[in-house]
Coordinates of N, CA and C in Angstrom, one line a residue:
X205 N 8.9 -4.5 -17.4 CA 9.4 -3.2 -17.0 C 10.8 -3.3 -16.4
X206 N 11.7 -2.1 -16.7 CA 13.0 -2.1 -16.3 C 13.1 -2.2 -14.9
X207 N 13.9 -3.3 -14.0 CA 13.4 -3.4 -12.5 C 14.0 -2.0 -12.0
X208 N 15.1 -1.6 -12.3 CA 16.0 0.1 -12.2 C 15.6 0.8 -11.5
X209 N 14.2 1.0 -13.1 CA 13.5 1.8 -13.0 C 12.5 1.7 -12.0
X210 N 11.6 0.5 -11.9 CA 10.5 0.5 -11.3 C 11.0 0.2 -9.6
X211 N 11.9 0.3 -9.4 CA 12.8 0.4 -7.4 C 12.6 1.5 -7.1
X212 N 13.6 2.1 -8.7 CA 13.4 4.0 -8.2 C 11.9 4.5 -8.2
X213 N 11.0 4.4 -9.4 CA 9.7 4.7 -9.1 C 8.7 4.8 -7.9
X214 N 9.0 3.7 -7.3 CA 8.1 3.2 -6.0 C 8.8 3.8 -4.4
X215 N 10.1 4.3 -5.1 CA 10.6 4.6 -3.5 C 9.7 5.6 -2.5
X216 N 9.5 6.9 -3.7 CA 8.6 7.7 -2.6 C 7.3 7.0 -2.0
X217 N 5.9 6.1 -2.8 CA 5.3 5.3 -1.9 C 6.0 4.5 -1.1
X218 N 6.4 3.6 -1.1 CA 7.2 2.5 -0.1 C 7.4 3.7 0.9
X219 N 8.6 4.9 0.9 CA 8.8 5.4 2.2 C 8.0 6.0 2.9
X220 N 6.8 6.6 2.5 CA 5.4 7.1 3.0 C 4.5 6.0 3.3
X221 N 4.9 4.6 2.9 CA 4.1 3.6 3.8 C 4.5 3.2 5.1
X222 N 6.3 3.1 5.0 CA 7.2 3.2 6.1 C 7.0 3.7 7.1
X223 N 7.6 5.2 6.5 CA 7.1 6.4 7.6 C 5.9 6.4 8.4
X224 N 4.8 5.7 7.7 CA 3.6 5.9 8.7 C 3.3 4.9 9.6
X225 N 3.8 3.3 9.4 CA 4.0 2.4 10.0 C 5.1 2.8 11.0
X226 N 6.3 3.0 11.2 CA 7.1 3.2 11.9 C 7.0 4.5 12.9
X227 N 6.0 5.4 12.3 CA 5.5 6.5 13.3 C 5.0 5.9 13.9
X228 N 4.2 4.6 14.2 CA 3.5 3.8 15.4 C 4.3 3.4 16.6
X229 N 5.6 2.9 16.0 CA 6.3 1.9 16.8 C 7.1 3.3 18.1
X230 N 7.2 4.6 16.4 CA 7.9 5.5 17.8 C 7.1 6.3 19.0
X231 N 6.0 6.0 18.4 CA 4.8 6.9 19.2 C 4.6 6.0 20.9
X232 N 4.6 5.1 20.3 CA 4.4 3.9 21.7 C 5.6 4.2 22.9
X233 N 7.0 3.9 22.2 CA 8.1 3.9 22.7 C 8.7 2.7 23.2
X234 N 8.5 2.1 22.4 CA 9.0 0.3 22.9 C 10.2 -0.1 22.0
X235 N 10.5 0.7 21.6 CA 11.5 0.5 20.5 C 12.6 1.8 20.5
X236 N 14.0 1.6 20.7 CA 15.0 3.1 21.0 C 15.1 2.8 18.9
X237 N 15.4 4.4 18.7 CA 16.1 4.8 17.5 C 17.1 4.4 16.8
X238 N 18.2 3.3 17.0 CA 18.4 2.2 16.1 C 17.8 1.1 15.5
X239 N 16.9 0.9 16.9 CA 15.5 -0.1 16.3 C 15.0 0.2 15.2
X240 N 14.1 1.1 15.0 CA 13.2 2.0 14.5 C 14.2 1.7 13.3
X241 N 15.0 2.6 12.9 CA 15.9 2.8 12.0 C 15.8 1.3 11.2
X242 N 16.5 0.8 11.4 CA 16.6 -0.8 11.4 C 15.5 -1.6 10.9
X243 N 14.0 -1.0 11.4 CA 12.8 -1.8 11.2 C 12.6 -0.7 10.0
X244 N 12.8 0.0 9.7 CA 12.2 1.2 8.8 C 13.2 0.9 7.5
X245 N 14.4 0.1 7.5 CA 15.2 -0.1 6.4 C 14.8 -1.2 5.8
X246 N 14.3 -2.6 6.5 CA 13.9 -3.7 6.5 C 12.7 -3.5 6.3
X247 N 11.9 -3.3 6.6 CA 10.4 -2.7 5.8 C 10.7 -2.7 4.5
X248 N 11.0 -1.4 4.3 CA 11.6 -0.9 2.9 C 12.2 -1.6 2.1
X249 N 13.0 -2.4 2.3 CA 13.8 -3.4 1.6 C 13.0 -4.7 1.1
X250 N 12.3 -5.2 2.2 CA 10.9 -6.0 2.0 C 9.9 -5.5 0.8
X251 N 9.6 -4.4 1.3 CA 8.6 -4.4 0.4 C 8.8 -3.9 -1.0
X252 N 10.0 -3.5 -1.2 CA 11.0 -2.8 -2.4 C 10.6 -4.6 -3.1
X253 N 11.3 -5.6 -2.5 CA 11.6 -6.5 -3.2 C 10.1 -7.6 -3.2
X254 N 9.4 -7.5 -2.7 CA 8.2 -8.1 -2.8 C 7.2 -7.5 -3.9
X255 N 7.7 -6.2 -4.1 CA 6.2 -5.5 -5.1 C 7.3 -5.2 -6.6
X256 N 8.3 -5.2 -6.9 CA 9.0 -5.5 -7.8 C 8.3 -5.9 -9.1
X257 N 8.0 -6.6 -9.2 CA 7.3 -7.2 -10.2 C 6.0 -7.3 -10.3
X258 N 5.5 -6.6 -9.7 CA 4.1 -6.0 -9.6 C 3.6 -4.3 -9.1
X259 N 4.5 -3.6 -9.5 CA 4.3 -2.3 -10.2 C 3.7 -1.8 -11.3
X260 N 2.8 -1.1 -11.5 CA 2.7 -0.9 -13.0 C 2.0 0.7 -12.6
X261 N 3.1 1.5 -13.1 CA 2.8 2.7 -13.1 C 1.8 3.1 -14.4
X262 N 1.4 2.2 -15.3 CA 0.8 2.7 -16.3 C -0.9 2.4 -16.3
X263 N -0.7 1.3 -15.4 CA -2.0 1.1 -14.8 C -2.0 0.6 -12.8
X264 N -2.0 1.9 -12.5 CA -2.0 1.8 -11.0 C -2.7 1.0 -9.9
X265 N -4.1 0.8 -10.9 CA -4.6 -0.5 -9.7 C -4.2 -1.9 -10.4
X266 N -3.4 -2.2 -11.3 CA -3.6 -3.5 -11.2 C -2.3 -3.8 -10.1
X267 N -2.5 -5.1 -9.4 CA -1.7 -5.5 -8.5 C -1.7 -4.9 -7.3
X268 N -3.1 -3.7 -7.1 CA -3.2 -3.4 -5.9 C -3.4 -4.4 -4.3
X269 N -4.4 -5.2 -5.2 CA -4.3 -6.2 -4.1 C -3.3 -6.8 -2.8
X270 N -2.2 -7.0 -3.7 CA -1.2 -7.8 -3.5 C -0.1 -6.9 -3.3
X271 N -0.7 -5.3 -3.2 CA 0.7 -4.4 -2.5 C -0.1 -4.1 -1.4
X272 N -1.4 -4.1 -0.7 CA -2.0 -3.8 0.3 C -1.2 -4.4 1.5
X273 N -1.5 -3.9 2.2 CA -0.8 -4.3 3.7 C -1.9 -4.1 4.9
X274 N -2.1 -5.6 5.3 CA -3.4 -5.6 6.0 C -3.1 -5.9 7.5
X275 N -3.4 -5.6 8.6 CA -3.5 -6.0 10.0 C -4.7 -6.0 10.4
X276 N -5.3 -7.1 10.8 CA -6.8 -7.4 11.7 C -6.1 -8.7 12.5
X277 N -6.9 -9.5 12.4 CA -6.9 -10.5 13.1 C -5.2 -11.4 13.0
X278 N -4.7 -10.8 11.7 CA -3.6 -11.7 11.2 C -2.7 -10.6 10.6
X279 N -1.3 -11.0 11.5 CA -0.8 -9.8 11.1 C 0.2 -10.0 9.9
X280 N 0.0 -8.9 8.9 CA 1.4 -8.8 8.0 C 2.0 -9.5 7.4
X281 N 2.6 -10.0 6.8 CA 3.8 -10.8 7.2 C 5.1 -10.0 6.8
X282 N 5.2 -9.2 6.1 CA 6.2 -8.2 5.7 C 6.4 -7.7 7.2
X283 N 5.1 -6.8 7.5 CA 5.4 -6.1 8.3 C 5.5 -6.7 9.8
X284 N 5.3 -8.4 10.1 CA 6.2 -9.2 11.1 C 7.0 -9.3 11.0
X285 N 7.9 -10.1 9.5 CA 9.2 -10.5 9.4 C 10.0 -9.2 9.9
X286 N 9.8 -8.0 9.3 CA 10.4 -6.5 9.9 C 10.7 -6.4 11.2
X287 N 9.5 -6.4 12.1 CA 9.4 -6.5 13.5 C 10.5 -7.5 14.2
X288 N 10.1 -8.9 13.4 CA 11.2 -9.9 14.0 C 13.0 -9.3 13.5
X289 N 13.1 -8.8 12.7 CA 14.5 -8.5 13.0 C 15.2 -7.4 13.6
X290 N 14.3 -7.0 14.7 CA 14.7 -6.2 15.5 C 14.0 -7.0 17.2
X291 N 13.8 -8.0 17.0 CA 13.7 -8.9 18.2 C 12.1 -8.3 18.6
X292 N 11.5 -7.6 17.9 CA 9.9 -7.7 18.5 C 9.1 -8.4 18.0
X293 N 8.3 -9.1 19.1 CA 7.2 -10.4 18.7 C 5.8 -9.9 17.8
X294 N 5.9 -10.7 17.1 CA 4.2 -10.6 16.5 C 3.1 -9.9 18.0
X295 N 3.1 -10.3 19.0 CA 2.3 -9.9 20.0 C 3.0 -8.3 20.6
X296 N 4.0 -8.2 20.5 CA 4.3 -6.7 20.8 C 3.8 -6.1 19.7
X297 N 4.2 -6.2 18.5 CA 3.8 -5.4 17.2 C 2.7 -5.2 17.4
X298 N 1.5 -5.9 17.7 CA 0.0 -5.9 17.9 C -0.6 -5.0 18.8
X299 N 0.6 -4.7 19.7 CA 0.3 -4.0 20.9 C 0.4 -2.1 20.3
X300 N 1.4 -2.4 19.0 CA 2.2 -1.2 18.7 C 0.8 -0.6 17.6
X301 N 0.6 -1.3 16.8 CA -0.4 -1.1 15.8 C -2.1 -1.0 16.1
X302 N -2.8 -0.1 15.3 CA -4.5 -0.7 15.2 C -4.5 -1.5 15.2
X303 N -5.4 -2.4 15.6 CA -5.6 -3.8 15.5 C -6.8 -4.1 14.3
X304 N -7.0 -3.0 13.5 CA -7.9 -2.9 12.3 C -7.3 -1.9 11.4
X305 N -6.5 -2.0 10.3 CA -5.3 -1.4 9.3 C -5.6 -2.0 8.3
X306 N -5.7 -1.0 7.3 CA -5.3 -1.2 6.0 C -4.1 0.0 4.9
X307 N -3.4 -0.5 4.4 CA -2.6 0.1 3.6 C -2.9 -0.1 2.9
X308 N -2.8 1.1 1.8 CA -3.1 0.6 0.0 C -1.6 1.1 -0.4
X309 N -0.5 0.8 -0.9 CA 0.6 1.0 -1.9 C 0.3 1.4 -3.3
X310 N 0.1 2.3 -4.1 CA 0.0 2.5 -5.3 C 0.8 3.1 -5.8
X311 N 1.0 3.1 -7.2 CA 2.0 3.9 -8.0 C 0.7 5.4 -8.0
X312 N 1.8 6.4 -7.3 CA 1.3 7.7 -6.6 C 0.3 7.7 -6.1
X313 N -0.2 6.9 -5.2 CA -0.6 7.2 -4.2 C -0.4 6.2 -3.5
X314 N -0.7 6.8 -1.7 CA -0.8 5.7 -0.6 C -1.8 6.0 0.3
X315 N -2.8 5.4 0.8 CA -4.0 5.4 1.1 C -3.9 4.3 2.2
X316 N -5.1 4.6 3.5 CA -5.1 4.2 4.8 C -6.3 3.9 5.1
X317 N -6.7 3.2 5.7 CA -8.1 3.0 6.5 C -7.8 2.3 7.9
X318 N -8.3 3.3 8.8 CA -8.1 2.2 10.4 C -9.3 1.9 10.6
X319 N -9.5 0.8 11.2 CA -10.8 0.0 11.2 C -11.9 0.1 9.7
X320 N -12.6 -1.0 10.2 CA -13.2 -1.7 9.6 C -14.4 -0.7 8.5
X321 N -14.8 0.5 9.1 CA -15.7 0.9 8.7 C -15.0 2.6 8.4
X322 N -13.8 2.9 9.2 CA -13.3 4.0 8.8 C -12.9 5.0 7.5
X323 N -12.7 6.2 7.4 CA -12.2 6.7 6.3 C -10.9 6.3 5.7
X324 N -11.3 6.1 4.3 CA -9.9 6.5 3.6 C -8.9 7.7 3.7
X325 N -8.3 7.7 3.9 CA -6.9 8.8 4.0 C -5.8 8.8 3.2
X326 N -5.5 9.8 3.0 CA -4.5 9.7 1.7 C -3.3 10.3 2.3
X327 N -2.2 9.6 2.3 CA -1.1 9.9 2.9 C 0.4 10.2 2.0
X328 N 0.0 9.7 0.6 CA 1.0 10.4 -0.3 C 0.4 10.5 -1.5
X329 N 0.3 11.3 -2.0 CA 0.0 11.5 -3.3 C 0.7 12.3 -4.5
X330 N 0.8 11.6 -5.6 CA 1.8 12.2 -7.0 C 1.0 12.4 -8.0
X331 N 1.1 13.3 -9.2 CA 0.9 13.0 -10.5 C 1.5 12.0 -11.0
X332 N 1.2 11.3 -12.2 CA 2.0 10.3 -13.2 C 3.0 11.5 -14.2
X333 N 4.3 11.3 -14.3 CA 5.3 11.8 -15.0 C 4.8 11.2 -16.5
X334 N 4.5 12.5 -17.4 CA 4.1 11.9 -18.7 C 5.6 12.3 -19.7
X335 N 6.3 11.0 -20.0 CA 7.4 11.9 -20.8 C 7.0 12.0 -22.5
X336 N 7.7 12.5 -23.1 CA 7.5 12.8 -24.5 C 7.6 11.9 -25.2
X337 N 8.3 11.1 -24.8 CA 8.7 9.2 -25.2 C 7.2 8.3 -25.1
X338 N 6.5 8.7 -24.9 CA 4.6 7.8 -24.5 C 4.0 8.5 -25.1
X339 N 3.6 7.7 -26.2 CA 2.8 8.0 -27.2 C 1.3 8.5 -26.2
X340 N 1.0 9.8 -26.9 CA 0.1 10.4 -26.1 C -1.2 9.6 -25.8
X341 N -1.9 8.5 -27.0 CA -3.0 7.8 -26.1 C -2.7 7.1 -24.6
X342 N -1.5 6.8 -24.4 CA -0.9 5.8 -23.2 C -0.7 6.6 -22.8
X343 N -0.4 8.0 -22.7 CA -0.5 8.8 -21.0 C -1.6 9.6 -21.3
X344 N -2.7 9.6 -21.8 CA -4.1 10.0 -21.4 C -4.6 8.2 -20.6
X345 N -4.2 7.0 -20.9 CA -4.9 6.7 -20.3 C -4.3 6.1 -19.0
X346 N -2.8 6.5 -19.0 CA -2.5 6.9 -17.8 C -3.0 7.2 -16.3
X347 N -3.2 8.3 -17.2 CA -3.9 9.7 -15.8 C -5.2 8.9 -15.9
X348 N -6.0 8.7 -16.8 CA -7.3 8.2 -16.8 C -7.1 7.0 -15.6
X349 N -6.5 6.0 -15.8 CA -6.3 4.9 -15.2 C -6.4 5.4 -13.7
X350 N -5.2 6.5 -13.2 CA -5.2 6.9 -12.0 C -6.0 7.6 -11.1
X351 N -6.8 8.0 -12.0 CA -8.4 8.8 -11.7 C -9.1 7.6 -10.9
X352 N -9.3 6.6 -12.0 CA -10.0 6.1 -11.5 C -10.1 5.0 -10.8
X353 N -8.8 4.2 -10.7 CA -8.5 3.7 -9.5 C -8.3 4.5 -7.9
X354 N -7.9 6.4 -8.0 CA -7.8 6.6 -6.9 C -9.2 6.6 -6.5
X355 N -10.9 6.9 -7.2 CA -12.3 7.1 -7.0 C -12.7 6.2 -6.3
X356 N -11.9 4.3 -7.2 CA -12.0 3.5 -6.8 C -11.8 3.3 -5.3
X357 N -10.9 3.6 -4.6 CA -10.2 3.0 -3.1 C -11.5 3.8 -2.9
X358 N -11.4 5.3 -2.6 CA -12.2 6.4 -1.9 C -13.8 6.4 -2.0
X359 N -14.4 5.8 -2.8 CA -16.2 5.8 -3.0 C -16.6 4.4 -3.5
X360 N -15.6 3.6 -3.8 CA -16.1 2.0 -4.0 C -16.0 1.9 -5.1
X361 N -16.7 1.0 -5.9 CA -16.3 1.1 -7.4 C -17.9 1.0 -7.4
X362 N -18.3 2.1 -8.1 CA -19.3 2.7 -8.7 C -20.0 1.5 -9.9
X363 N -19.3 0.9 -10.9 CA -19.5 0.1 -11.9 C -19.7 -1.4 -11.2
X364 N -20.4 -1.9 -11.2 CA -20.0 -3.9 -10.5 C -19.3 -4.4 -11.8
X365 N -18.4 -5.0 -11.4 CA -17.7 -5.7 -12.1 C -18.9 -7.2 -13.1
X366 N -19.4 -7.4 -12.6 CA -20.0 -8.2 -13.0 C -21.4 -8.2 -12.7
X367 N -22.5 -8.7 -13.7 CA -24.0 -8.2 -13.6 C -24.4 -9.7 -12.7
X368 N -25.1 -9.7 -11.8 CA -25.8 -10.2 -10.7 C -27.2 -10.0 -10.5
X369 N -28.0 -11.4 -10.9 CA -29.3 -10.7 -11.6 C -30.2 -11.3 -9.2
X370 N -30.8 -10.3 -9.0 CA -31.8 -10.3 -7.7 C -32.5 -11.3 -7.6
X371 N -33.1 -11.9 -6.7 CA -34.3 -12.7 -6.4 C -34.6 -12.7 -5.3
X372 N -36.1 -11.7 -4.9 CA -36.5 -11.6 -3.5 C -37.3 -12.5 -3.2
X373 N -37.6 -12.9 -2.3 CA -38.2 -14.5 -1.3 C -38.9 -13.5 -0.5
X374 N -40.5 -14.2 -0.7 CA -41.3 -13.4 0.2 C -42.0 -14.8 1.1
X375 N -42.8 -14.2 2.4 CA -43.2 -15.6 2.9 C -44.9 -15.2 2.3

């Protein structure tokens, strides 16, 4: 995929992942409004250039994994290195954030869960742009694709990926 293309594609998720990370840092107040700024460009920039090559607007979950952005026990590392160039420690950050986060990054959508057992939240959401240049099976399965990876984050995956045959043990 044209890289061009897929920087401009992802900007509106990346900055709705931003924005909602960086609404933490200012809600606290441990950080003045150059900071912030600064940590919200560097974010962006990070994760602009880390998910690059794992975009695929044509099939939205693949590479979800690996655009997730996770905070529990171990924080980030995008979202440390960020923190560190504005002189805040991994242990301030910790202070600033859930200490149980998940981000999902998708092509049109961006999706949240705080703690462990919490709801999904959807914090940006798009249609797929079908142009007239995609031969119409590939943007039916498009939108199909997006269906059903967004069902996936929100209700689990319905299907097991793989068949797993039971064996109960009785005494």
């Amino acid at each position: 995929m044209n890289t061009l293309y897929t920087l401009a594609s992802m900007k509106p998720e990346i900055t709705a992942a931003v924005g909602f990370l960086s609404r933490f840092l200012r809600t606290k107040g441990l950080v003045n409004e150059r900071q912030l700024q600064t940590f919200s460009q560097s974010l962006q920039d990070l994760l602009s250039e880390q998910y690059k090559h794992h975009w695929f607007p044509d099939r939205p979950c693949k590479g979800s994994g690996y655009r997730c952005i996770r905070i529990n026990h171990k924080m980030d590392p995008v979202v440390g290195q960020a923190a560190q160039r504005i002189g805040l420690s991994i242990q301030q950050l910790y202070q600033q954030l859930p200490s149980e986060l998940t981000l999902w990054v998708d092509p049109f959508e961006v999706s949240y869960r705080i703690g462990e057992d919490g709801s999904i939240c959807v914090l940006y959401e798009s249609q797929p742009v079908i142009s007239s240049q995609i031969p119409v099976s590939s943007s039916l399965q498009m939108v199909e694709s997006h269906i059903s990876c967004k069902e996936e984050l929100r209700l689990g995956r319905t299907i097991p990926s793989k068949t797993y045959n039971m064996m109960t043990v009785s005494s």
